[in-house]
Coordinates of C-alpha atoms in Angstrom, one line a residue:
Chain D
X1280 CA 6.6 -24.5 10.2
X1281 CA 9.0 -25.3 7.4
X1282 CA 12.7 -24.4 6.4
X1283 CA 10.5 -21.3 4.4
X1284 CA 9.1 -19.5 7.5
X1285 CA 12.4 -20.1 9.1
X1286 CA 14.9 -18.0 6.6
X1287 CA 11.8 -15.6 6.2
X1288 CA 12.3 -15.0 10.0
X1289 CA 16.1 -15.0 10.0
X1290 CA 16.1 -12.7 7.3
X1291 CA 13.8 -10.1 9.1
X1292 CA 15.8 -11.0 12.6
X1293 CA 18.8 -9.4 10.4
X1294 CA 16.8 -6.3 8.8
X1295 CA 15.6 -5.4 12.2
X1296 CA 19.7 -4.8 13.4
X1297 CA 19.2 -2.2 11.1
X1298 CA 17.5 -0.2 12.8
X1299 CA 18.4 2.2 15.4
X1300 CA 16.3 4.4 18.4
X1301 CA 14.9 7.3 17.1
X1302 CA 14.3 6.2 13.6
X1303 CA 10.9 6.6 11.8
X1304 CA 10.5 3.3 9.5
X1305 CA 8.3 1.9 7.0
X1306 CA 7.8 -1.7 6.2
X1307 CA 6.9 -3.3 2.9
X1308 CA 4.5 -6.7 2.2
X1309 CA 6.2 -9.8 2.8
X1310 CA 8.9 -10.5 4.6
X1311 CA 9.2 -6.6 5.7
X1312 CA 6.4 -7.1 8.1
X1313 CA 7.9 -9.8 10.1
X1314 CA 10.6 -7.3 11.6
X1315 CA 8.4 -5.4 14.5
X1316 CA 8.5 -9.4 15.9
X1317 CA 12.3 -8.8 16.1
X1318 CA 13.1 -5.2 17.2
X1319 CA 14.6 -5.2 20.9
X1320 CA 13.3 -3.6 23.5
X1321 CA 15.6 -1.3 23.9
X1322 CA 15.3 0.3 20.4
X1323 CA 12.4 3.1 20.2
X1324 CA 11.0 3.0 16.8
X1325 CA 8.1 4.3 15.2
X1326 CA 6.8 2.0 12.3
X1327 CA 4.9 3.8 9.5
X1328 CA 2.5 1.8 7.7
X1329 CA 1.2 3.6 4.0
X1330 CA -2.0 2.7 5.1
X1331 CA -2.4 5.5 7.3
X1332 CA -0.9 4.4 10.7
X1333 CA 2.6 6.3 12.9
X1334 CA 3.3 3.8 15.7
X1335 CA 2.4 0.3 14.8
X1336 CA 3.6 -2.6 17.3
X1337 CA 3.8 -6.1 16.7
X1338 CA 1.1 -8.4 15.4
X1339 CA -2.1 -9.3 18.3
X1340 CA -2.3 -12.6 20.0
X1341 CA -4.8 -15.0 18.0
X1342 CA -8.3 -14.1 18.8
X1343 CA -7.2 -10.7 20.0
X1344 CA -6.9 -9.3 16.7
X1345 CA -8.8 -6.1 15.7
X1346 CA -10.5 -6.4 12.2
X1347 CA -9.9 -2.5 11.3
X1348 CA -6.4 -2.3 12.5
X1349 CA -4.1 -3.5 9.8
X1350 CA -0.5 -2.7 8.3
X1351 CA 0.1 -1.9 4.4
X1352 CA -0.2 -5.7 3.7
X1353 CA -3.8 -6.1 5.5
X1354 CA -2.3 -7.9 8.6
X1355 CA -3.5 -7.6 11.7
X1356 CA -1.4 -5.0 13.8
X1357 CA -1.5 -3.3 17.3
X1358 CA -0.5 0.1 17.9
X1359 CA 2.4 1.8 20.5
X1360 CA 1.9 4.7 23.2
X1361 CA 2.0 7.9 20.7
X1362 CA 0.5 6.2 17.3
X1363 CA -1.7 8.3 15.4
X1364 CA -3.9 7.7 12.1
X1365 CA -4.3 9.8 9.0
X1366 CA -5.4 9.4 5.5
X1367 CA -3.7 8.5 2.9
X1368 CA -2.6 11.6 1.2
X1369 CA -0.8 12.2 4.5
X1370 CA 0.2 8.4 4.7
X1371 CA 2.3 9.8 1.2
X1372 CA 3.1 13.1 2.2
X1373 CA 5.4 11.9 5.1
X1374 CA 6.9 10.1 2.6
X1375 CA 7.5 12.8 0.1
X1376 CA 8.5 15.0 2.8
X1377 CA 11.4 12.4 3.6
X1378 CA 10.3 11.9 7.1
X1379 CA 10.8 8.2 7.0
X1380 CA 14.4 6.8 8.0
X1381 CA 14.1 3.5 6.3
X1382 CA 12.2 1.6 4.6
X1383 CA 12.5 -2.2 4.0
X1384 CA 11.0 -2.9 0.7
X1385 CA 10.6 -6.8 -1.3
X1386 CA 12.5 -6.9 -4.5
X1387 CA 12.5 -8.2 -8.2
X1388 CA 15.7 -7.2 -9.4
X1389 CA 18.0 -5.1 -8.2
X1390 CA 21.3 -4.1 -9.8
X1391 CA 24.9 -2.9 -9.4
X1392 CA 24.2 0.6 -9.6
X1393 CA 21.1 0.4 -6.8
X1394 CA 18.1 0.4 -9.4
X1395 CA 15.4 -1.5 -8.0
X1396 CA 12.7 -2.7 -9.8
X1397 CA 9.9 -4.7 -8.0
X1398 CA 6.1 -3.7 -9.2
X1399 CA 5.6 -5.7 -13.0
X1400 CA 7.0 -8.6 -14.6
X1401 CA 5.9 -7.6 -18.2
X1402 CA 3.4 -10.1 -19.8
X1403 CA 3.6 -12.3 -16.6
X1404 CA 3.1 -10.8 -13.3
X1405 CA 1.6 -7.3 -12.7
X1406 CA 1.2 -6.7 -8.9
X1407 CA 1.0 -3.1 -9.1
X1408 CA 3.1 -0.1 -7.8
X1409 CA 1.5 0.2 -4.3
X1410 CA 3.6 2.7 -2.2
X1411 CA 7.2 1.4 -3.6
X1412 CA 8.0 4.3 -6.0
X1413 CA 7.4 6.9 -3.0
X1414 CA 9.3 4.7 -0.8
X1415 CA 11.5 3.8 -2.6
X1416 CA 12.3 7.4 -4.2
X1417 CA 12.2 9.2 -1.2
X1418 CA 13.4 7.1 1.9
X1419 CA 16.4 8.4 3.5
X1420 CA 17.9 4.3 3.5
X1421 CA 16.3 1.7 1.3
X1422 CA 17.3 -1.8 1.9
X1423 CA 15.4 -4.6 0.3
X1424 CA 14.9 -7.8 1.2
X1425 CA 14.4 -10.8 -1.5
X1426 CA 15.3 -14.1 -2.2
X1427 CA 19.0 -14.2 -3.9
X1428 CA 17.6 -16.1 -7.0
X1429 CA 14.4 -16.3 -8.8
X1430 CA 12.3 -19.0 -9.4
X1431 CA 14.1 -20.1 -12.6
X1432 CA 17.1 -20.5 -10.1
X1433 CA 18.5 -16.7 -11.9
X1434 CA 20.4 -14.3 -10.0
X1435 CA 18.5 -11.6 -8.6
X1436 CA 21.3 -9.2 -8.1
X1437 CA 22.2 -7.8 -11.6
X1438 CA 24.7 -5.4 -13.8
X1439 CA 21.2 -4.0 -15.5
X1440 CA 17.6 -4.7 -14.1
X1441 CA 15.9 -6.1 -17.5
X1442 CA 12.3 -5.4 -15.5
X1443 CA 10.6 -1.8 -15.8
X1444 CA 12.0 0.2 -12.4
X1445 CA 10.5 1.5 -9.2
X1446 CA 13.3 3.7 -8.8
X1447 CA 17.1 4.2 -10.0
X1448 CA 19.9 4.2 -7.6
X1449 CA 17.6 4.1 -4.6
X1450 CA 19.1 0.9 -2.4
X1451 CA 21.2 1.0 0.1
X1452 CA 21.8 -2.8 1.3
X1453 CA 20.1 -5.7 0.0
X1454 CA 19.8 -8.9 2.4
X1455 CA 18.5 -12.1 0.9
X1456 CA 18.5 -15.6 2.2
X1457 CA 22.4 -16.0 1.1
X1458 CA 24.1 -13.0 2.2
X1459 CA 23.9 -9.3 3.2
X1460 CA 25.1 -7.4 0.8
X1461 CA 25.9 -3.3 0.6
X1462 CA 25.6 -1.1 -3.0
X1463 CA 28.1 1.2 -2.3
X1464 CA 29.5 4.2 -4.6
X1465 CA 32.0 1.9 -6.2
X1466 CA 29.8 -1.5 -6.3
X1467 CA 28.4 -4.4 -4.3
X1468 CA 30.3 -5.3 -1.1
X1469 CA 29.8 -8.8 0.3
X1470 CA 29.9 -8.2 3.6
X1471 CA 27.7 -11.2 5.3
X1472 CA 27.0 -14.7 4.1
X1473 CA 24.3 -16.5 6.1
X1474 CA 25.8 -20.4 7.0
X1475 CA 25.9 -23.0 4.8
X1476 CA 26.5 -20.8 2.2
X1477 CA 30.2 -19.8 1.0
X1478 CA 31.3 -16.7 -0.6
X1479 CA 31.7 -18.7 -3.6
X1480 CA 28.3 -20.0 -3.5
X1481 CA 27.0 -16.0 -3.4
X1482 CA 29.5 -15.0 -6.0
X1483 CA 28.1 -17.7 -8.1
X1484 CA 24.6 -16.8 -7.2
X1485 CA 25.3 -13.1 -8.4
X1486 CA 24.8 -11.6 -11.6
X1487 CA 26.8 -8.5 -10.7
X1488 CA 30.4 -8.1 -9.7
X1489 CA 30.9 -8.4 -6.0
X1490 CA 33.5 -6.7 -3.6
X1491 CA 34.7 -9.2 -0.8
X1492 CA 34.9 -7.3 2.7
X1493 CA 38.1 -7.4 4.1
X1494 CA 36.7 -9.6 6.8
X1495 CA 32.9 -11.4 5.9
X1496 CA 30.9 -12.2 8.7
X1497 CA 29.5 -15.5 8.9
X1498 CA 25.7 -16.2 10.2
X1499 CA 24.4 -19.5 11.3
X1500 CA 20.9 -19.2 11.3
X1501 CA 21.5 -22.4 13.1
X1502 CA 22.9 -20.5 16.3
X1503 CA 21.3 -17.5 16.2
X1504 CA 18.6 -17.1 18.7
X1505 CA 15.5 -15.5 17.7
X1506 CA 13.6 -13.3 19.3
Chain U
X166 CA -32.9 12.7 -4.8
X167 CA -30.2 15.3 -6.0
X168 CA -32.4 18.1 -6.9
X169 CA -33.7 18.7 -3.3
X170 CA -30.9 19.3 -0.7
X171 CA -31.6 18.3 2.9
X172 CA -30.0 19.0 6.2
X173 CA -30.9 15.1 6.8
X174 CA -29.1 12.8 4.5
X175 CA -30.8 9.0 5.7
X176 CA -31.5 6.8 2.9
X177 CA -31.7 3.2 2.0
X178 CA -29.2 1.2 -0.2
X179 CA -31.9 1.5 -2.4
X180 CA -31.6 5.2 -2.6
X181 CA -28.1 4.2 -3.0
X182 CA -28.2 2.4 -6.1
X183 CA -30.8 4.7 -7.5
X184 CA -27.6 6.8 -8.4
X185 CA -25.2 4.3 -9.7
X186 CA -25.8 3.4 -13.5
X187 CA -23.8 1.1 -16.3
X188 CA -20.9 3.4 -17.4
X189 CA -20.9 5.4 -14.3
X190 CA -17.3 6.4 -12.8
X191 CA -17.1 4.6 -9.1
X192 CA -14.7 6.0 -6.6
X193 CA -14.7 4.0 -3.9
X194 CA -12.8 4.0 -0.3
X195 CA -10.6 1.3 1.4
X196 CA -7.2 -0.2 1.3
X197 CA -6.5 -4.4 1.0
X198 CA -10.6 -4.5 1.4
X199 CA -10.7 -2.5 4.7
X200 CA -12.7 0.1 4.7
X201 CA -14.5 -0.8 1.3
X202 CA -18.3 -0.2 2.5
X203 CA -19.6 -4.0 1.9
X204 CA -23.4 -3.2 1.7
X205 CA -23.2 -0.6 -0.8
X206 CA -20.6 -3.5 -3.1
X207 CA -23.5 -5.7 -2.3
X208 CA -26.1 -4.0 -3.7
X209 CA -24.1 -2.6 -7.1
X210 CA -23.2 -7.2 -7.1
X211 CA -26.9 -7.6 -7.1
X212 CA -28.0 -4.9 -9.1
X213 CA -25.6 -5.5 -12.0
X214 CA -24.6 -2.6 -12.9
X215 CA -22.2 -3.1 -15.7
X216 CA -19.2 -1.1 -17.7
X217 CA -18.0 0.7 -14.8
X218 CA -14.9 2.5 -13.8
X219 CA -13.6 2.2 -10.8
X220 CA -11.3 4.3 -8.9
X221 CA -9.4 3.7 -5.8
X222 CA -6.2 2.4 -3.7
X223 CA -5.8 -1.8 -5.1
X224 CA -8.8 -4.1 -6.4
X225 CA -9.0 -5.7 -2.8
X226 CA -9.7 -9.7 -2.8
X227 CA -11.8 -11.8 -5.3
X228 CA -14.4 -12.5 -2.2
X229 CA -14.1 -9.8 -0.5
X230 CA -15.4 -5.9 -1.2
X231 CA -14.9 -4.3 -4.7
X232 CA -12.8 -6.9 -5.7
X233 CA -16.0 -8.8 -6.1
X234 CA -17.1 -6.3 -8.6
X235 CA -14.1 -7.0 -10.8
X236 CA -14.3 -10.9 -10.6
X237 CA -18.2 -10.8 -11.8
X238 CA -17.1 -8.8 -14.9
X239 CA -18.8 -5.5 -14.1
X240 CA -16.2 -2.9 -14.9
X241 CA -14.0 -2.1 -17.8
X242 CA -11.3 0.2 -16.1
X243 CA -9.8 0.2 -12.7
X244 CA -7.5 3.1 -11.9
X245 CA -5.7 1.9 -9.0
X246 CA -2.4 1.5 -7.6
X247 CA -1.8 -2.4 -7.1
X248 CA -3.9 -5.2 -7.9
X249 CA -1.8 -7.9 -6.4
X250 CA -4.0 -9.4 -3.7
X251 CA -6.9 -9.8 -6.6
X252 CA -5.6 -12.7 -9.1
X253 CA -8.8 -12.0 -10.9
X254 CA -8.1 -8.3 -12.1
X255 CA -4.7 -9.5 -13.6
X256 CA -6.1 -12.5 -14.7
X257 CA -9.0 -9.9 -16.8
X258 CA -6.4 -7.3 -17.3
X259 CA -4.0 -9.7 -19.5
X260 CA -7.0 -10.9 -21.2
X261 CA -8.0 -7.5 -22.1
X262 CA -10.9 -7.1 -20.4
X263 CA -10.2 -4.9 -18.0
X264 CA -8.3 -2.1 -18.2
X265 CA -6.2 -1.2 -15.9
X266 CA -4.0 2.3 -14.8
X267 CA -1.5 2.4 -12.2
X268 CA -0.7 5.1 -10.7
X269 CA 1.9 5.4 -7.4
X270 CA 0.1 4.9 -4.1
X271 CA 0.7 8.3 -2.9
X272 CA 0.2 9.7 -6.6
X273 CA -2.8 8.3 -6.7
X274 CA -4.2 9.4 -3.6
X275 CA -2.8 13.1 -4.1
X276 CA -5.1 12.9 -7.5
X277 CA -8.0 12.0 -5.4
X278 CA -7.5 15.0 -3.3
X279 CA -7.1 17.2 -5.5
X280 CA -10.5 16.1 -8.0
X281 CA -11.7 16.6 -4.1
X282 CA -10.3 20.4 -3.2
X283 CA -11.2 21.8 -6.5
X284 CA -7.1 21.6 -7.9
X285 CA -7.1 20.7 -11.8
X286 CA -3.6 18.9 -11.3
X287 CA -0.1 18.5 -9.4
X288 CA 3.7 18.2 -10.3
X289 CA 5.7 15.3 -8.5
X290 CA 8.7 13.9 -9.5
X291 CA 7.7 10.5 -8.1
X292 CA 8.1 8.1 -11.2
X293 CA 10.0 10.2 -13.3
X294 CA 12.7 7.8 -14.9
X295 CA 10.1 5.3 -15.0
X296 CA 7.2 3.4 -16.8
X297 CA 4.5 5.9 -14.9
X298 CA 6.4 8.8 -16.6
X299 CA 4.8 7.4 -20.0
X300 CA 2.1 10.1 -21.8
X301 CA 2.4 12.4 -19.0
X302 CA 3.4 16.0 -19.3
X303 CA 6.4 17.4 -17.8
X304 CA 6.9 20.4 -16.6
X305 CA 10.1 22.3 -15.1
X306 CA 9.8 24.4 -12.4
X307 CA 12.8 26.1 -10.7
X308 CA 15.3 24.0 -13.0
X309 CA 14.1 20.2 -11.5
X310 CA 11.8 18.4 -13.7
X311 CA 8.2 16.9 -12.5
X312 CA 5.2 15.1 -14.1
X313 CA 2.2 16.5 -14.3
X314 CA -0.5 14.5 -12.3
X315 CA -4.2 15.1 -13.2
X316 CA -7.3 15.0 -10.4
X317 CA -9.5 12.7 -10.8
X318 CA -12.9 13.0 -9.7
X319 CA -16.0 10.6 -9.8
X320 CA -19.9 10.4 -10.9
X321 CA -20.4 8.6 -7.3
X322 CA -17.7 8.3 -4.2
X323 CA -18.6 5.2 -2.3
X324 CA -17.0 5.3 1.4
X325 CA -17.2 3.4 4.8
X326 CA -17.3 5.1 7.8
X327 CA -17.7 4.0 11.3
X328 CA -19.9 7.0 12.5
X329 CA -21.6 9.6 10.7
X330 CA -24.4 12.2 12.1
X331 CA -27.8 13.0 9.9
X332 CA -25.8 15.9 8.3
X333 CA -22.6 13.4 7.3
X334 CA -20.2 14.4 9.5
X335 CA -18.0 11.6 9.5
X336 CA -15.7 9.9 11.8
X337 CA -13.4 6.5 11.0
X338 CA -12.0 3.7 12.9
X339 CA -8.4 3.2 12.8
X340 CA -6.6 2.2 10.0
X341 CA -10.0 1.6 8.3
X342 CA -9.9 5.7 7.8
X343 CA -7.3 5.0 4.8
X344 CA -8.9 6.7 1.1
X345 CA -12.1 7.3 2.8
X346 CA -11.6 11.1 3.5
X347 CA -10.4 12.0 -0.1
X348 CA -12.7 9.7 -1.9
X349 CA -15.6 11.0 0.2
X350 CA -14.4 14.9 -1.0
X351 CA -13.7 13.9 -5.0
X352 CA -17.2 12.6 -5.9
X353 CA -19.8 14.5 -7.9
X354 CA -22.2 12.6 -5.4
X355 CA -21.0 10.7 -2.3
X356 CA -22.3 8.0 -0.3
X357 CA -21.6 7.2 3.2
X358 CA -22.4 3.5 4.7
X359 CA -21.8 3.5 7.9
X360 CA -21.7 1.6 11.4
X361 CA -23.5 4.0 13.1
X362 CA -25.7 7.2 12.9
X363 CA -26.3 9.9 15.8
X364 CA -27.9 12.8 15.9
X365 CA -26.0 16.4 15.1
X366 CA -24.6 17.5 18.2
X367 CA -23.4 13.7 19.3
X368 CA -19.8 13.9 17.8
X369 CA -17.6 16.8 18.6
X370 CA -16.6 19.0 16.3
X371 CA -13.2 18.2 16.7
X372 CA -13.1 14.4 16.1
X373 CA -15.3 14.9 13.0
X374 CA -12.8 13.9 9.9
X375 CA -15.1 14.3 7.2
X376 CA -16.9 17.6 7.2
X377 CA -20.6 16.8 6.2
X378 CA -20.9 19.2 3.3
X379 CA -18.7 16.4 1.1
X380 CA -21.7 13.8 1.9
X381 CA -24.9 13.7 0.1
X382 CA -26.7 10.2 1.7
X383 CA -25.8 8.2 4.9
X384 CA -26.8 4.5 4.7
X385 CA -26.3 1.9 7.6
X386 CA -24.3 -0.7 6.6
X387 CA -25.5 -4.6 7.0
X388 CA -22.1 -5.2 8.6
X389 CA -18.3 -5.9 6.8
X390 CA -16.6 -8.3 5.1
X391 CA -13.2 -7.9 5.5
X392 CA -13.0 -9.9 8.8
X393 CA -10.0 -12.4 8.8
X394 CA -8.8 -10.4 5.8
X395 CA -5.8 -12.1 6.2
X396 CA -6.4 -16.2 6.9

């Protein structure tokens, strides 16, 4: 496994803190989907996959995976004491209905203001829309999870998205593999910055103007156990 | 076939195909290739069928279910909601040779329904403010705005179940349930492959998912495709 997996892992290791017992959650493709391998114990959640699952648990043991069962992304899952299954006009309408607490969603841009955009790169890259408008639109707590530049080595975080939207003023935190970082009514607040990076290093790595928390937490992915 | 109704819906994938034509409109169940009925995909591959659009959740995998359709050329318009997994239908799309509608997951699926339950069209605001919003009516009702989402509805709804009785009564497996219920109401004719058939009276009424009346043949299927899915 290589420094990729690794930051992937940390990243969803932080996202999962997020959540809290009781909450009803849905997780994106990507990263998103690594979280239910990092929820304690203690926390009662119930994941919500669009695909038509309440209650998924975390991915089968090798070999013991079963070949119907899958999450949004078409990974294997398993299911918790309670899950049920449903089509996917019901899958949609526990969105729309703003049952879902959070969702964790991947991201191509997203700006000061919250706007995330994350389905079409025009003339380059058209994944798709998939669930994100819903989830996006209609999550009580959107936080997305990305890298904190692009390929071209551009910020990520922006005053304007420049890409078509999934949904205007949606996000509520945004953690990347540089720093956590919160849209609140008056802006972006830095308020974590994941070790060896600097404040600067983020600032300079943002194309949007940042608020410093009073005090920034430091993580070292480097101390930090997993689960 | 469609002129005599039967109680008893058994056919072959012969049958099948018999209904499926170049041009015809191809709604098919499944999500990320699971629960697209592999035989049925098969059979349209080797019959090639040509100029046909498809409708359903994403355009699966190049070598796996209808994602295999799209990669041998043999539609001209997917209506879907992500095409991600299937480098092919981008690659085709951005090429202009397939073209390709997106709407929202759930939008999309709410369409389906509704070409299924006999309802013309639906107001959301999901993608208002946005590129889905283009072309679309919008309509105000009690001061907030909404689009106006159309049905849609198919010549042939292809589905994969894991049981169905002679009748069509259907019953899914898991997650593999996904589209399959509204795609199996929203076509004009629908076909059922399945893992296994029993006689009437073998599934309880209250596990059956799909009510029979939506199914016009029952095939078996030869087995799936979308093992390992994900290696």
């Amino acid at each position: 496994m290589g420094m990729g997996v690794d930051i992937r892992n940390q990243m969803a290791n932080r996202a999962a803190k997020e959540i809290q017992s009781g909450m009803i959650v849905n997780l994106g493709i990507g990263i998103p989907s690594l979280i239910p391998n990092h929820i304690s114990q203690e926390v009662e959640v119930l994941f919500h996959a669009e695909n038509g699952v309440l209650g998924m648990g975390p991915s089968p043991r090798k070999g013991e995976e079963d070949p119907t069962l899958c999450n949004a992304a078409g990974y294997p899952v398993t299911t918790v004491h309670g899950a049920s299954y449903f089509d996917s006009a019901i899958a949609f309408g526990i969105i729309r209905s703003g049952y879902l607490d959070m969702t964790f969603l991947g991201g191509l841009e997203v700006s000061e203001d919250g706007d995330l955009a994350n389905w079409i790169v025009p003339g380059k890259r058209v994944p798709g829309i998939g669930g994100a408008m819903e989830l996006a639109q209609k999550a009580k707590k959107v936080v997305v999870l990305m890298n904190h530049l692009n390929k071209d080595g551009e910020p990520k975080i922006v005053k304007q998205c420049s890409f078509p939207l999934t949904a205007r003023r949606c996000v509520s935190l945004i953690i990347t593999d540089m720093a956590v970082i919160e849209v609140t009514s008056s802006g972006l607040l830095l308020k974590e910055v994941i070790a060896p990076r600097t404040i600067e290093d983020v600032i300079a790595a943002t194309g949007a103007e940042l608020t410093i928390a009073d005090r920034v937490k430091v993580l070292d992915p480097r101390k930090e156990e997993h689960s | 076939m469609e002129a005599k109704r039967s109680l008893n819906k058994i056919g072959t994938l012969s049958d099948a195909l018999s209904v499926i034509h170049d041009g015809s409109t191809v709604m098919f169940g499944g999500f990320g290739g699971i629960g697209n009925p592999p035989t049925i995909i098969r059979g349209m591959l080797e019959k090639g069928v040509k100029d046909l659009t498809l409708i359903g959740n994403d355009s699966a995998f190049p070598h796996i279910g209808i994602g295999q359709i799209i990669k041998n050329k043999q539609a001209k318009k997917l209506i879907a909601s992500h095409i991600g997994s299937n480098p092919v239908a981008g690659q085709l799309m951005t090429e202009g040779e397939l073209e390709v509608e997106f709407s929202p997951q759930g939008t999309l699926a709410e369409r389906i329904r509704a070409g299924g339950v006999g309802i013309p069209a639906f107001l959301t605001d999901v993608g208002l403010g946005s590129m889905i919003e283009e072309g679309k009516e919008k309509v105000t009702l009690n001061n907030k705005e909404y689009l106006l989402e159309t049905a849609l509805t198919a010549d042939v709804s292809i589905v994969y179940a894991k049981k169905a009785d002679t009748f069509g009564n259907l019953i899914y497996e898991t997650s593999a349930r996904n589209t399959n219920p509204l795609v199996a109401m929203a076509g004009t004719f629908t076909i059922a492959e399945v893992e296994e058939i029993v006689e009437p009276g073998e599934l309880a009424p209250e596990e059956i998912t799909t009510p029979g009346i939506f199914v016009d043949l029952i095939i078996k299927t030869e087995g799936v495709d979308w093992k390992w899915v994900w290696e």
